[in-house]
């Protein structure tokens, strides 16, 4: 974004918070286990270009994204020595692009393996692939019954298929409710791993764990962990935090949130008692009410469900959203802040003074998961790097 015109709100990414989180994760994994930083969903809304450069500067050298387009953004933005892995399914055109650019990618079924082989032949260049197996998530992955077929295809085409990884995804490792299902998945995965181990010349990385996986099933992290939400400073859910806190006898969250969301007041006024605020009848003033208008609405990812519900921080105080969230604006009751004025900084997510609004408190009101709220932050809001 080269324009001098600024967006009406901005996201700040804290470098020191990210460093803290990466160190925490790598420490938990140990030196030998590769941390693959999962930056799909526009780096969980943090912005691929901005976030990945910071993560690279913190020492991360392996990144997982969803589509070829995200991988292309990464390649265009970041110089250096790193590995990119695409977790999604690729079309023929995308595979050719990935092979040409040395980008690794998932193989989710036999036909995607055959497609990779064709593309590699055409280019006379080997495809660097991760074989994803179906172990019980029932989403994507090669069926266990095709294991021998896969191995023979690979053995016949060793110059064209470079097996970088053998992997699966656990179906809900963040909740103990899924314990049996996960245990069954791991059993299947171990069988697959054992079979690959008999092909001694193949040296894939074995990987199954996401953030919840490394917290709940550290014995089954194998060679690499694909970590998303933890690096941004959030536990996958409350259950994983409580589990971690009890196990390590801590009370405070060891992670720091990387992102804050801020804007400025664009208007203030005093509305006399007995008036409605904004559209319709959602908010009625029983007393003279001082209001502030903020240039943020649902078009920028501020959920309409936060109408009459949301909180923001102004001058170190927690203030209420009143009335409905509009497409581009919302209204705050600042009756208790006689000195608040146009231009004052407002925190939508993050800290101000000793107050903090977390994504999770926010997403409880709006019924969105941390993951969803972050991933829906618009691409085009300005990102600023702070210490
Ligand atoms: C999103 C994703 C992850 C990361 O999940 P987190 O819970 O954010 O750590 C790991 N692996 C795959 C295949 C994913 O799609």
mmCIF file of C-alpha atoms in Angstrom, residues 108-109 132-134 141-147 150:
data_model
loop_
_atom_site.group_PDB
_atom_site.id
_atom_site.type_symbol
_atom_site.label_atom_id
_atom_site.label_comp_id
_atom_site.label_asym_id
_atom_site.label_seq_id
_atom_site.Cartn_x
_atom_site.Cartn_y
_atom_site.Cartn_z
ATOM 1 C CA UNK A 108 -4.291 -34.803 0.028
ATOM 2 C CA UNK A 109 -5.250 -37.853 -2.054
ATOM 3 C CA UNK A 132 -1.190 -35.978 4.330
ATOM 4 C CA UNK A 133 -2.932 -39.108 5.585
ATOM 5 C CA UNK A 134 -6.532 -39.498 6.644
ATOM 6 C CA UNK A 141 -5.810 -36.943 3.493
ATOM 7 C CA UNK A 142 -4.813 -40.126 1.692
ATOM 8 C CA UNK A 143 -6.758 -43.140 2.850
ATOM 9 C CA UNK A 144 -4.774 -45.708 4.834
ATOM 10 C CA UNK A 145 -5.807 -48.401 2.358
ATOM 11 C CA UNK A 146 -3.799 -46.608 -0.358
ATOM 12 C CA UNK A 147 -0.535 -46.646 1.594
ATOM 13 C CA UNK A 150 1.556 -44.420 -2.572
#
